[in-house]
Amino acid sequence: AMGPEKQAMVMKDLQRWAWWWGVPFCFPAQFPLRTVLPLRCVLASPQPAPLIRSLFRAAWGEGKDISQENILLECGLTPQQIASASSPNCLEREKLRVSTAQAREKGIFGVPTFEVNGRFRFWGQDRLDFVAQALMR
């Protein structure tokens, strides 16, 4: 829980970072994001990078609810991919559980999180300079 002053400053910072990186920003109306289905779809994808970019743009650039099937279709998924990732027998269910448990065990609580050489951990897009310095050590 944040007070209104901090909420306003965090929102302003998010807008500044979007400006800095030259990307659109729109805080999702549906927050927190429900990402289980999109994450399963990413895990099942043979080429996840384009899908990740599309999902990220939809959620954070356009403020869309990426848990909705119509938005997943807009992001390039097929109805079959969505149905497969929604299935109780979906292999990605276990992959997601395992990777989430591993992240929790490491103390990872959000993205982006960077780990360099198993010694340094950084959280946040504003820590990239620290990541670069750690990579040089």
CSV table of N, CA and C in Angstrom, one decimal:
chain,number,residue,atom,x,y,z
A,1,ALA,N,0.8,-1.2,0.0
A,1,ALA,CA,0.0,0.0,0.0
A,1,ALA,C,0.9,1.2,0.0
A,2,MET,N,0.6,2.1,-0.9
A,2,MET,CA,1.3,3.4,-1.0
A,2,MET,C,0.4,4.6,-0.7
A,3,GLY,N,0.9,5.6,-0.1
A,3,GLY,CA,0.1,6.8,0.0
A,3,GLY,C,-0.1,7.5,-1.3
A,4,PRO,N,-1.0,8.4,-1.4
A,4,PRO,CA,-1.3,9.0,-2.7
A,4,PRO,C,-0.1,9.8,-3.3
A,5,GLU,N,0.7,10.4,-2.5
A,5,GLU,CA,1.9,11.1,-3.0
A,5,GLU,C,2.9,10.2,-3.6
A,6,LYS,N,3.1,9.0,-3.0
A,6,LYS,CA,4.0,8.1,-3.5
A,6,LYS,C,3.5,7.4,-4.8
A,7,GLN,N,2.2,7.1,-4.8
A,7,GLN,CA,1.5,6.6,-6.0
A,7,GLN,C,1.7,7.6,-7.2
A,8,ALA,N,1.5,8.8,-6.9
A,8,ALA,CA,1.6,9.8,-8.0
A,8,ALA,C,3.1,9.9,-8.5
A,9,MET,N,4.0,9.8,-7.6
A,9,MET,CA,5.4,9.9,-8.0
A,9,MET,C,5.9,8.6,-8.7
A,10,VAL,N,5.4,7.5,-8.3
A,10,VAL,CA,5.7,6.2,-9.0
A,10,VAL,C,5.1,6.3,-10.4
A,11,MET,N,3.9,6.8,-10.6
A,11,MET,CA,3.3,6.9,-11.9
A,11,MET,C,4.1,7.8,-12.8
A,12,LYS,N,4.5,9.0,-12.2
A,12,LYS,CA,5.4,9.9,-13.0
A,12,LYS,C,6.7,9.3,-13.4
A,13,ASP,N,7.3,8.5,-12.5
A,13,ASP,CA,8.5,7.8,-12.8
A,13,ASP,C,8.4,6.8,-13.9
A,14,LEU,N,7.3,6.1,-13.9
A,14,LEU,CA,7.0,5.1,-15.0
A,14,LEU,C,6.8,5.9,-16.3
A,15,GLN,N,6.2,7.0,-16.3
A,15,GLN,CA,6.0,7.8,-17.5
A,15,GLN,C,7.4,8.3,-18.0
A,16,ARG,N,8.2,8.8,-17.1
A,16,ARG,CA,9.5,9.3,-17.4
A,16,ARG,C,10.4,8.2,-18.0
A,17,TRP,N,10.3,7.0,-17.4
A,17,TRP,CA,11.1,5.9,-18.0
A,17,TRP,C,10.6,5.5,-19.4
A,18,ALA,N,9.3,5.5,-19.6
A,18,ALA,CA,8.8,5.2,-21.0
A,18,ALA,C,9.3,6.3,-21.9
A,19,TRP,N,9.3,7.6,-21.5
A,19,TRP,CA,9.8,8.6,-22.4
A,19,TRP,C,11.3,8.4,-22.6
A,20,TRP,N,12.1,8.1,-21.6
A,20,TRP,CA,13.5,7.8,-21.7
A,20,TRP,C,13.8,6.7,-22.7
A,21,TRP,N,13.1,5.6,-22.7
A,21,TRP,CA,13.3,4.5,-23.6
A,21,TRP,C,12.6,4.7,-24.9
A,22,GLY,N,11.8,5.7,-25.0
A,22,GLY,CA,11.1,5.9,-26.3
A,22,GLY,C,10.0,4.9,-26.6
A,23,VAL,N,9.3,4.5,-25.5
A,23,VAL,CA,8.2,3.5,-25.7
A,23,VAL,C,6.9,4.0,-25.2
A,24,PRO,N,5.8,3.6,-25.7
A,24,PRO,CA,4.5,4.0,-25.2
A,24,PRO,C,4.3,3.4,-23.8
A,25,PHE,N,3.5,4.1,-23.0
A,25,PHE,CA,3.1,3.7,-21.6
A,25,PHE,C,1.7,4.0,-21.3
A,26,CYS,N,1.0,3.0,-20.8
A,26,CYS,CA,-0.4,3.2,-20.4
A,26,CYS,C,-0.6,2.2,-19.2
A,27,PHE,N,-0.7,2.6,-18.0
A,27,PHE,CA,-0.9,1.7,-16.9
A,27,PHE,C,-2.2,0.9,-17.1
A,28,PRO,N,-2.1,-0.4,-17.0
A,28,PRO,CA,-3.2,-1.3,-17.2
A,28,PRO,C,-4.4,-1.0,-16.2
A,29,ALA,N,-5.6,-0.9,-16.8
A,29,ALA,CA,-6.8,-0.6,-16.0
A,29,ALA,C,-7.0,-1.8,-15.1
A,30,GLN,N,-6.7,-3.0,-15.5
A,30,GLN,CA,-6.9,-4.2,-14.7
A,30,GLN,C,-5.5,-4.5,-14.1
A,31,PHE,N,-5.4,-4.2,-12.8
A,31,PHE,CA,-4.1,-4.4,-12.1
A,31,PHE,C,-4.4,-4.8,-10.7
A,32,PRO,N,-3.7,-5.8,-10.2
A,32,PRO,CA,-2.5,-6.5,-10.8
A,32,PRO,C,-2.9,-7.3,-12.0
A,33,LEU,N,-2.0,-7.5,-12.9
A,33,LEU,CA,-2.2,-8.3,-14.1
A,33,LEU,C,-2.4,-9.8,-13.7
A,34,ARG,N,-3.3,-10.4,-14.4
A,34,ARG,CA,-3.4,-11.9,-14.3
A,34,ARG,C,-2.6,-12.5,-15.4
A,35,THR,N,-1.5,-13.0,-15.1
A,35,THR,CA,-0.5,-13.4,-16.1
A,35,THR,C,-0.3,-14.9,-16.3
A,36,VAL,N,-1.1,-15.7,-15.5
A,36,VAL,CA,-0.9,-17.2,-15.6
A,36,VAL,C,-1.0,-17.7,-17.0
A,37,LEU,N,-2.1,-17.4,-17.6
A,37,LEU,CA,-2.4,-18.0,-19.0
A,37,LEU,C,-1.3,-17.4,-20.0
A,38,PRO,N,-1.1,-16.1,-20.0
A,38,PRO,CA,-0.1,-15.6,-20.9
A,38,PRO,C,1.3,-16.2,-20.7
A,39,LEU,N,1.7,-16.4,-19.4
A,39,LEU,CA,3.0,-17.1,-19.1
A,39,LEU,C,3.0,-18.5,-19.6
A,40,ARG,N,1.9,-19.2,-19.5
A,40,ARG,CA,1.9,-20.6,-20.0
A,40,ARG,C,2.1,-20.6,-21.5
A,41,CYS,N,1.4,-19.6,-22.2
A,41,CYS,CA,1.5,-19.5,-23.6
A,41,CYS,C,3.0,-19.2,-24.0
A,42,VAL,N,3.6,-18.3,-23.3
A,42,VAL,CA,5.0,-18.0,-23.6
A,42,VAL,C,5.9,-19.2,-23.4
A,43,LEU,N,5.7,-20.0,-22.3
A,43,LEU,CA,6.5,-21.2,-22.1
A,43,LEU,C,6.3,-22.2,-23.2
A,44,ALA,N,5.1,-22.3,-23.8
A,44,ALA,CA,4.8,-23.2,-24.8
A,44,ALA,C,5.3,-22.8,-26.2
A,45,SER,N,5.6,-21.5,-26.3
A,45,SER,CA,5.9,-21.0,-27.6
A,45,SER,C,7.3,-21.4,-28.1
A,46,PRO,N,7.5,-21.8,-29.4
A,46,PRO,CA,8.8,-22.2,-29.9
A,46,PRO,C,9.6,-20.9,-30.1
A,47,GLN,N,9.0,-19.8,-30.3
A,47,GLN,CA,9.7,-18.5,-30.4
A,47,GLN,C,9.1,-17.5,-29.5
A,48,PRO,N,9.5,-17.5,-28.2
A,48,PRO,CA,8.8,-16.7,-27.2
A,48,PRO,C,9.1,-15.2,-27.3
A,49,ALA,N,10.2,-14.8,-27.8
A,49,ALA,CA,10.6,-13.3,-27.8
A,49,ALA,C,9.6,-12.4,-28.4
A,50,PRO,N,9.1,-12.7,-29.7
A,50,PRO,CA,8.1,-11.9,-30.3
A,50,PRO,C,6.8,-11.8,-29.5
A,51,LEU,N,6.4,-13.0,-28.9
A,51,LEU,CA,5.2,-13.0,-28.1
A,51,LEU,C,5.3,-12.2,-26.8
A,52,ILE,N,6.5,-12.3,-26.2
A,52,ILE,CA,6.7,-11.5,-25.0
A,52,ILE,C,6.6,-10.0,-25.3
A,53,ARG,N,7.3,-9.6,-26.4
A,53,ARG,CA,7.2,-8.2,-26.8
A,53,ARG,C,5.7,-7.7,-27.0
A,54,SER,N,5.0,-8.6,-27.7
A,54,SER,CA,3.6,-8.3,-28.0
A,54,SER,C,2.7,-8.2,-26.7
A,55,LEU,N,2.9,-9.1,-25.8
A,55,LEU,CA,2.2,-9.1,-24.6
A,55,LEU,C,2.6,-7.9,-23.7
A,56,PHE,N,3.9,-7.6,-23.7
A,56,PHE,CA,4.3,-6.4,-22.9
A,56,PHE,C,3.7,-5.1,-23.5
A,57,ARG,N,3.8,-5.0,-24.8
A,57,ARG,CA,3.2,-3.8,-25.4
A,57,ARG,C,1.7,-3.7,-25.1
A,58,ALA,N,1.0,-4.8,-25.2
A,58,ALA,CA,-0.4,-4.8,-25.0
A,58,ALA,C,-0.7,-4.3,-23.5
A,59,ALA,N,0.0,-4.9,-22.6
A,59,ALA,CA,-0.2,-4.6,-21.2
A,59,ALA,C,0.2,-3.2,-20.8
A,60,TRP,N,1.5,-2.9,-21.1
A,60,TRP,CA,2.1,-1.7,-20.6
A,60,TRP,C,2.1,-0.5,-21.6
A,61,GLY,N,2.0,-0.8,-22.8
A,61,GLY,CA,1.9,0.3,-23.8
A,61,GLY,C,0.5,0.7,-24.2
A,62,GLU,N,-0.4,-0.3,-24.1
A,62,GLU,CA,-1.8,0.0,-24.5
A,62,GLU,C,-2.8,-0.2,-23.3
A,63,GLY,N,-2.3,-0.7,-22.1
A,63,GLY,CA,-3.1,-0.8,-21.0
A,63,GLY,C,-4.2,-1.9,-21.1
A,64,LYS,N,-3.9,-2.9,-21.9
A,64,LYS,CA,-4.9,-4.0,-22.1
A,64,LYS,C,-4.8,-5.1,-21.1
A,65,ASP,N,-5.9,-5.8,-20.9
A,65,ASP,CA,-5.9,-6.9,-19.9
A,65,ASP,C,-5.5,-8.2,-20.7
A,66,ILE,N,-4.2,-8.6,-20.5
A,66,ILE,CA,-3.7,-9.7,-21.2
A,66,ILE,C,-4.2,-11.1,-20.7
A,67,SER,N,-5.0,-11.1,-19.8
A,67,SER,CA,-5.6,-12.4,-19.3
A,67,SER,C,-6.8,-12.7,-20.2
A,68,GLN,N,-7.3,-11.8,-21.0
A,68,GLN,CA,-8.5,-12.0,-21.8
A,68,GLN,C,-8.1,-12.7,-23.2
A,69,GLU,N,-8.9,-13.7,-23.6
A,69,GLU,CA,-8.6,-14.4,-24.8
A,69,GLU,C,-8.5,-13.5,-26.0
A,70,ASN,N,-9.4,-12.5,-26.1
A,70,ASN,CA,-9.4,-11.7,-27.3
A,70,ASN,C,-8.1,-10.8,-27.4
A,71,ILE,N,-7.5,-10.5,-26.3
A,71,ILE,CA,-6.3,-9.7,-26.3
A,71,ILE,C,-5.1,-10.7,-26.6
A,72,LEU,N,-5.2,-11.9,-26.1
A,72,LEU,CA,-4.2,-12.9,-26.5
A,72,LEU,C,-4.2,-13.2,-28.0
A,73,LEU,N,-5.4,-13.2,-28.6
A,73,LEU,CA,-5.5,-13.4,-30.0
A,73,LEU,C,-4.8,-12.2,-30.8
A,74,GLU,N,-5.1,-11.0,-30.3
A,74,GLU,CA,-4.5,-9.8,-30.8
A,74,GLU,C,-3.0,-9.8,-30.8
A,75,CYS,N,-2.4,-10.5,-29.7
A,75,CYS,CA,-1.0,-10.6,-29.5
A,75,CYS,C,-0.4,-11.7,-30.4
A,76,GLY,N,-1.2,-12.4,-31.2
A,76,GLY,CA,-0.6,-13.3,-32.2
A,76,GLY,C,-0.8,-14.8,-31.8
A,77,LEU,N,-1.5,-15.1,-30.7
A,77,LEU,CA,-1.7,-16.5,-30.4
A,77,LEU,C,-2.9,-17.0,-31.2
A,78,THR,N,-3.0,-18.3,-31.4
A,78,THR,CA,-4.1,-18.9,-32.0
A,78,THR,C,-5.1,-19.4,-31.0
A,79,PRO,N,-6.3,-19.6,-31.4
A,79,PRO,CA,-7.3,-20.2,-30.4
A,79,PRO,C,-6.8,-21.6,-29.9
A,80,GLN,N,-6.1,-22.3,-30.7
A,80,GLN,CA,-5.6,-23.7,-30.3
A,80,GLN,C,-4.5,-23.5,-29.2
A,81,GLN,N,-3.6,-22.5,-29.4
A,81,GLN,CA,-2.6,-22.3,-28.4
A,81,GLN,C,-3.2,-21.9,-27.1
A,82,ILE,N,-4.2,-21.0,-27.1
A,82,ILE,CA,-4.8,-20.6,-25.9
A,82,ILE,C,-5.5,-21.7,-25.2
A,83,ALA,N,-6.2,-22.5,-26.0
A,83,ALA,CA,-7.0,-23.7,-25.4
A,83,ALA,C,-6.0,-24.7,-24.8
A,84,SER,N,-4.9,-24.9,-25.5
A,84,SER,CA,-3.9,-25.8,-25.0
A,84,SER,C,-3.3,-25.3,-23.7
A,85,ALA,N,-3.0,-24.1,-23.6
A,85,ALA,CA,-2.4,-23.5,-22.4
A,85,ALA,C,-3.4,-23.4,-21.2
A,86,SER,N,-4.7,-23.5,-21.6
A,86,SER,CA,-5.8,-23.4,-20.6
A,86,SER,C,-6.1,-24.8,-20.1
A,87,SER,N,-5.7,-25.8,-20.7
A,87,SER,CA,-6.0,-27.2,-20.4
A,87,SER,C,-5.4,-27.7,-19.1
A,88,PRO,N,-6.2,-28.4,-18.3
A,88,PRO,CA,-5.7,-29.0,-17.0
A,88,PRO,C,-4.5,-29.9,-17.2
A,89,ASN,N,-4.3,-30.4,-18.5
A,89,ASN,CA,-3.2,-31.3,-18.8
A,89,ASN,C,-2.0,-30.6,-19.4
A,90,CYS,N,-2.1,-29.3,-19.4
A,90,CYS,CA,-1.0,-28.5,-20.0
A,90,CYS,C,0.3,-28.7,-19.3
A,91,LEU,N,1.4,-29.1,-20.1
A,91,LEU,CA,2.7,-29.3,-19.5
A,91,LEU,C,3.3,-28.0,-18.9
A,92,GLU,N,2.9,-26.9,-19.5
A,92,GLU,CA,3.4,-25.6,-19.0
A,92,GLU,C,2.9,-25.3,-17.6
A,93,ARG,N,1.9,-25.9,-17.2
A,93,ARG,CA,1.4,-25.6,-15.8
A,93,ARG,C,2.5,-26.0,-14.8
A,94,GLU,N,3.1,-27.2,-15.0
A,94,GLU,CA,4.2,-27.6,-14.1
A,94,GLU,C,5.4,-26.8,-14.3
A,95,LYS,N,5.8,-26.5,-15.5
A,95,LYS,CA,6.9,-25.6,-15.8
A,95,LYS,C,6.8,-24.3,-15.0
A,96,LEU,N,5.6,-23.7,-15.1
A,96,LEU,CA,5.4,-22.4,-14.5
A,96,LEU,C,5.5,-22.5,-12.9
A,97,ARG,N,4.9,-23.6,-12.4
A,97,ARG,CA,5.0,-23.8,-10.9
A,97,ARG,C,6.4,-23.9,-10.5
A,98,VAL,N,7.2,-24.7,-11.2
A,98,VAL,CA,8.6,-25.0,-10.9
A,98,VAL,C,9.4,-23.7,-11.0
A,99,SER,N,9.3,-23.0,-12.1
A,99,SER,CA,10.1,-21.8,-12.2
A,99,SER,C,9.7,-20.7,-11.2
A,100,THR,N,8.4,-20.6,-10.9
A,100,THR,CA,8.0,-19.7,-9.9
A,100,THR,C,8.5,-20.0,-8.5
A,101,ALA,N,8.5,-21.3,-8.2
A,101,ALA,CA,9.1,-21.8,-6.9
A,101,ALA,C,10.6,-21.5,-6.8
A,102,GLN,N,11.3,-21.7,-8.0
A,102,GLN,CA,12.7,-21.4,-8.0
A,102,GLN,C,13.0,-19.9,-7.8
A,103,ALA,N,12.2,-19.1,-8.4
A,103,ALA,CA,12.3,-17.6,-8.2
A,103,ALA,C,12.1,-17.3,-6.8
A,104,ARG,N,11.1,-17.8,-6.2
A,104,ARG,CA,10.8,-17.5,-4.8
A,104,ARG,C,11.9,-17.9,-3.9
A,105,GLU,N,12.5,-19.1,-4.1
A,105,GLU,CA,13.6,-19.6,-3.3
A,105,GLU,C,14.8,-18.7,-3.4
A,106,LYS,N,15.0,-18.0,-4.6
A,106,LYS,CA,16.1,-17.1,-4.7
A,106,LYS,C,15.8,-15.7,-4.2
A,107,GLY,N,14.6,-15.5,-3.8
A,107,GLY,CA,14.2,-14.2,-3.3
A,107,GLY,C,13.8,-13.2,-4.3
A,108,ILE,N,13.5,-13.7,-5.5
A,108,ILE,CA,13.0,-12.9,-6.6
A,108,ILE,C,11.5,-12.6,-6.4
A,109,PHE,N,11.2,-11.3,-6.5
A,109,PHE,CA,9.8,-10.9,-6.3
A,109,PHE,C,9.2,-10.1,-7.4
A,110,GLY,N,10.0,-9.8,-8.4
A,110,GLY,CA,9.4,-9.0,-9.5
A,110,GLY,C,10.3,-9.0,-10.7
A,111,VAL,N,9.9,-8.3,-11.8
A,111,VAL,CA,10.7,-8.2,-13.0
A,111,VAL,C,10.9,-6.7,-13.3
A,112,PRO,N,12.0,-6.4,-13.9
A,112,PRO,CA,13.0,-7.3,-14.3
A,112,PRO,C,14.0,-7.5,-13.1
A,113,THR,N,14.4,-8.7,-13.0
A,113,THR,CA,15.5,-9.1,-12.0
A,113,THR,C,16.6,-9.6,-12.7
A,114,PHE,N,17.8,-9.2,-12.4
A,114,PHE,CA,19.1,-9.6,-13.1
A,114,PHE,C,20.0,-10.2,-12.1
A,115,GLU,N,20.5,-11.4,-12.4
A,115,GLU,CA,21.5,-12.0,-11.6
A,115,GLU,C,22.8,-12.1,-12.4
A,116,VAL,N,23.9,-11.7,-11.9
A,116,VAL,CA,25.2,-11.7,-12.6
A,116,VAL,C,26.2,-12.6,-11.8
A,117,ASN,N,26.6,-13.6,-12.5
A,117,ASN,CA,27.6,-14.5,-12.0
A,117,ASN,C,27.2,-15.1,-10.6
A,118,GLY,N,25.9,-15.2,-10.4
A,118,GLY,CA,25.5,-15.8,-9.1
A,118,GLY,C,25.8,-15.0,-7.9
A,119,ARG,N,26.4,-13.8,-8.1
A,119,ARG,CA,26.9,-13.1,-6.9
A,119,ARG,C,26.1,-11.8,-6.7
A,120,PHE,N,25.6,-11.2,-7.8
A,120,PHE,CA,25.0,-9.9,-7.8
A,120,PHE,C,23.5,-10.0,-8.2
A,121,ARG,N,22.6,-9.4,-7.5
A,121,ARG,CA,21.2,-9.4,-8.0
A,121,ARG,C,20.7,-8.0,-7.9
A,122,PHE,N,20.0,-7.6,-9.0
A,122,PHE,CA,19.5,-6.3,-9.2
A,122,PHE,C,18.1,-6.4,-9.6
A,123,TRP,N,17.2,-5.5,-9.1
A,123,TRP,CA,15.8,-5.5,-9.5
A,123,TRP,C,15.5,-4.1,-10.1
A,124,GLY,N,14.9,-4.0,-11.2
A,124,GLY,CA,14.4,-2.8,-11.8
A,124,GLY,C,15.1,-2.3,-13.0
A,125,GLN,N,14.4,-1.7,-13.9
A,125,GLN,CA,15.0,-1.2,-15.2
A,125,GLN,C,16.0,-0.1,-14.9
A,126,ASP,N,15.9,0.6,-13.8
A,126,ASP,CA,16.8,1.7,-13.5
A,126,ASP,C,18.1,1.2,-12.8
A,127,ARG,N,18.3,-0.1,-12.8
A,127,ARG,CA,19.5,-0.7,-12.3
A,127,ARG,C,20.5,-1.2,-13.4
A,128,LEU,N,20.2,-1.0,-14.6
A,128,LEU,CA,21.0,-1.5,-15.7
A,128,LEU,C,22.4,-1.1,-15.7
A,129,ASP,N,22.7,0.1,-15.2
A,129,ASP,CA,24.1,0.6,-15.1
A,129,ASP,C,24.8,-0.3,-14.0
A,130,PHE,N,24.1,-0.7,-13.0
A,130,PHE,CA,24.7,-1.6,-12.0
A,130,PHE,C,25.0,-2.9,-12.6
A,131,VAL,N,24.1,-3.4,-13.4
A,131,VAL,CA,24.2,-4.7,-14.0
A,131,VAL,C,25.5,-4.7,-14.9
A,132,ALA,N,25.6,-3.6,-15.7
A,132,ALA,CA,26.7,-3.5,-16.6
A,132,ALA,C,28.0,-3.5,-15.8
A,133,GLN,N,28.1,-2.8,-14.7
A,133,GLN,CA,29.3,-2.7,-13.9
A,133,GLN,C,29.6,-4.1,-13.3
A,134,ALA,N,28.6,-4.8,-12.8
A,134,ALA,CA,28.8,-6.1,-12.3
A,134,ALA,C,29.3,-7.1,-13.3
A,135,LEU,N,28.9,-7.0,-14.6
A,135,LEU,CA,29.3,-7.8,-15.7
A,135,LEU,C,30.8,-7.6,-15.9
A,136,MET,N,31.4,-6.5,-15.6
A,136,MET,CA,32.8,-6.2,-15.9
A,136,MET,C,33.7,-6.7,-14.7
A,137,ARG,N,33.1,-7.1,-13.7
A,137,ARG,CA,33.9,-7.6,-12.5
A,137,ARG,C,34.3,-9.0,-12.7
